[in-house]
Short mmCIF file of C-alpha atoms in Angstrom, two decimals:
data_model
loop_
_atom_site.label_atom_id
_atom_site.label_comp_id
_atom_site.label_asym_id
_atom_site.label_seq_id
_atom_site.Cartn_x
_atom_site.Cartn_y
_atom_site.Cartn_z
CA UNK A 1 -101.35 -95.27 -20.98
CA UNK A 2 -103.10 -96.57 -23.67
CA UNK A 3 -102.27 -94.73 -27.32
CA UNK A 4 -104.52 -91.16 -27.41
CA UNK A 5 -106.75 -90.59 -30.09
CA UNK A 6 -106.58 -86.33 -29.43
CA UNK A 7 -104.74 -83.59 -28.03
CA UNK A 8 -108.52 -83.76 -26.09
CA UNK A 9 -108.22 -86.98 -25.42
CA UNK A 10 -105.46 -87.04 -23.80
CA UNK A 11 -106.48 -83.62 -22.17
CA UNK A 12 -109.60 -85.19 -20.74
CA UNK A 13 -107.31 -87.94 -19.15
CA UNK A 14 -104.73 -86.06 -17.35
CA UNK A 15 -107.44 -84.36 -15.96
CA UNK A 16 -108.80 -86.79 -14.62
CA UNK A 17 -105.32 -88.09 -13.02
CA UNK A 18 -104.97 -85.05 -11.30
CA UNK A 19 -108.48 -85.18 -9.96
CA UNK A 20 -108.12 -88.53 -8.87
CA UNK A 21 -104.65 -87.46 -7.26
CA UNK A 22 -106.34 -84.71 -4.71
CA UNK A 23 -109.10 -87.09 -3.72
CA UNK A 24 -106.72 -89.38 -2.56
CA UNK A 25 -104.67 -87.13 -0.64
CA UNK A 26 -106.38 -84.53 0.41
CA UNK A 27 -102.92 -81.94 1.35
CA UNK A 28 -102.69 -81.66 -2.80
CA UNK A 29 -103.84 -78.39 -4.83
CA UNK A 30 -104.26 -79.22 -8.64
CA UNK A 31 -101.14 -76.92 -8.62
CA UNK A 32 -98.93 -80.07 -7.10
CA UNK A 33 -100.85 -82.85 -8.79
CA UNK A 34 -100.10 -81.43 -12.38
CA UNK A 35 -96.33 -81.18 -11.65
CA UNK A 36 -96.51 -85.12 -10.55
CA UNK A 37 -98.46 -85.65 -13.78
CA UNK A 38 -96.40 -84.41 -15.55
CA UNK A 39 -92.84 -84.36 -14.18
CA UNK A 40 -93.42 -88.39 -14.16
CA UNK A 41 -94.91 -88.53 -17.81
CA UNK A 42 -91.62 -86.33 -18.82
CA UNK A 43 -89.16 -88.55 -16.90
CA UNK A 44 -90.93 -91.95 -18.18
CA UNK A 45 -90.15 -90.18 -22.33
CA UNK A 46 -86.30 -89.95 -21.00
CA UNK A 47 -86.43 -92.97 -20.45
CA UNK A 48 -87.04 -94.05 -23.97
CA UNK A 49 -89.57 -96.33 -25.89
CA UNK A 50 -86.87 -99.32 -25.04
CA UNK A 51 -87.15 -99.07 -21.37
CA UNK A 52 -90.75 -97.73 -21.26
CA UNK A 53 -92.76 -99.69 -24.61
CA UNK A 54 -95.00 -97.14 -26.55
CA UNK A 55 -93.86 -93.92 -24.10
CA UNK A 56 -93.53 -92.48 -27.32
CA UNK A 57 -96.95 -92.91 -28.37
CA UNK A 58 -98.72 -89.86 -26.37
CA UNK A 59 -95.20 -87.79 -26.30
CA UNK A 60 -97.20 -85.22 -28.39
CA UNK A 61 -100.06 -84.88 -26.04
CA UNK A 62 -98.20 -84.12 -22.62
CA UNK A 63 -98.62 -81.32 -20.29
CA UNK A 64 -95.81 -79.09 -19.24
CA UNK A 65 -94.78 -79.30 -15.97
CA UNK A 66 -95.75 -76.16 -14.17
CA UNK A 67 -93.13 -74.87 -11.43
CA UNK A 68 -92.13 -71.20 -11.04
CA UNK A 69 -88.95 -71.80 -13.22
CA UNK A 70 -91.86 -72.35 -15.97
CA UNK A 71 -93.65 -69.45 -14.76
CA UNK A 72 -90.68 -67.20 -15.43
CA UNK A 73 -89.19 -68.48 -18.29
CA UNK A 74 -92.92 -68.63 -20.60
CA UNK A 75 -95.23 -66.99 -18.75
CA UNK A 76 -94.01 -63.59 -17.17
CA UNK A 77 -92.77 -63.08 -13.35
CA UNK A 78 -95.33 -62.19 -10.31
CA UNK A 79 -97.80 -65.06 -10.69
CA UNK A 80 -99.35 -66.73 -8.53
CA UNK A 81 -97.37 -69.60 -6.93
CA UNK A 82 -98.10 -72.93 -9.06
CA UNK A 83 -98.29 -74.86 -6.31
CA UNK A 84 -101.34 -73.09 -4.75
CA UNK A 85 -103.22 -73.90 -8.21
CA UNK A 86 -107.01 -75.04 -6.64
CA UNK A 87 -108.60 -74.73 -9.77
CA UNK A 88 -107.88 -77.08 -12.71
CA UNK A 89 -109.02 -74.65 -15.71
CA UNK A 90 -106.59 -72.47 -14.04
CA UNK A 91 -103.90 -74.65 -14.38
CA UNK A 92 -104.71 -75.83 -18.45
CA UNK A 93 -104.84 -71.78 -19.25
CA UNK A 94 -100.86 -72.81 -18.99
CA UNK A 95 -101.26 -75.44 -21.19
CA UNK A 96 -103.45 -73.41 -24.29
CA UNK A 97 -101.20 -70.23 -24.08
CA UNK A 98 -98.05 -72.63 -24.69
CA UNK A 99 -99.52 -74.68 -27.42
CA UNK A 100 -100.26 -71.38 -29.17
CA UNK A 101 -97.08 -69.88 -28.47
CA UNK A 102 -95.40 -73.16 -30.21
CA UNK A 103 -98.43 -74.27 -32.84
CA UNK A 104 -96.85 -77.64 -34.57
CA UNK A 105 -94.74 -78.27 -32.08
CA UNK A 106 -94.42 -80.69 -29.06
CA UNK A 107 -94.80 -79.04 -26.31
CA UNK A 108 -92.77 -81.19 -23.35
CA UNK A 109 -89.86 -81.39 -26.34
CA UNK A 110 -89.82 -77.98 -26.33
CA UNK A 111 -90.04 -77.20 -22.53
CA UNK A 112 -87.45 -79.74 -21.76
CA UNK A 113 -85.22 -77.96 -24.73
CA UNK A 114 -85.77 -74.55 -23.09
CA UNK A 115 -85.39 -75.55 -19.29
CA UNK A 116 -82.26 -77.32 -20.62
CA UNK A 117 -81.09 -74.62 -21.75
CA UNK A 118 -81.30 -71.99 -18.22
CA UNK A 119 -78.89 -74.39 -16.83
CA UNK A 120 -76.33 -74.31 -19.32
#
C-alpha cells in the first residue's frame, strides 16, 4: 500500500479491495471481504515496520475487523450477522460510529487493545 493522503483516501481504497474481492469470488458478501481486509491489514501491523517496510504508514487509516465478537463488544447484541453484510455502506456505518466513539484515536490500536482484553 502506498502511504494515504486521508482517512478518505484510504476509505476509498479499501473499498475498492473489498469490491474487487466479491467479483472475484462470487460466494463472498462485503460482510466476509471486510474481515479479510482487514484481519490481514491488522496481522501485517503485528508484524512490525521491520518485517513489513512502511506498515506503519496507513496504521491510522485501517478498518476494524467486523466479526460478531466486534458486534457485541462496540456495537450492541442482536445484529445482523456480519458475515451476511451485502451492502458496503452497511458495513462502513461500523466504521463512522467507532471513529466517533474514539475521535483522536486509532481505531485498529484500539480494537486490538479491547479484543485483547475479552480474552484475558
Amino acid at each position: 500500500i502506498s502511504r494515504m493522503k486521508s482517512q478518505d483516501e484510504f476509505d476509498v481504497f479499501h473499498k475498492k479491495i473489498c469490491k474487487g474481492l466479491i467479483e472475484n469470488w462470487k460466494e463472498l458478501k462485503i460482510g466476509q471481504a471486510q474481515k479479510w481486509v482487514n484481519m490481514t491489514l491488522k496481522y501485517w501491523l503485528l508484524f512490525g515496520e521491520s518485517r513489513i517496510s512502511g506498515i506503519e504508514n496507513n496504521a491510522k487509516y485501517f478498518h476494524i475487523p467486523i466479526d460478531r465478537i466486534i458486534q457485541n463488544k462496540f456495537f450492541g447484541k442482536n445484529l445482523s450477522p456480519w458475515s451476511q453484510i451485502d451492502i458496503y455502506e452497511d458495513y462502513f456505518i461500523y466504521q463512522k460510529k467507532f471513529r466517533e466513539k474514539y475521535p483522536n484515536k486509532i481505531p485498529i490500536v484500539i480494537e486490538f487493545k479491547e479484543f485483547n482484553k475479552l480474552y484475558k
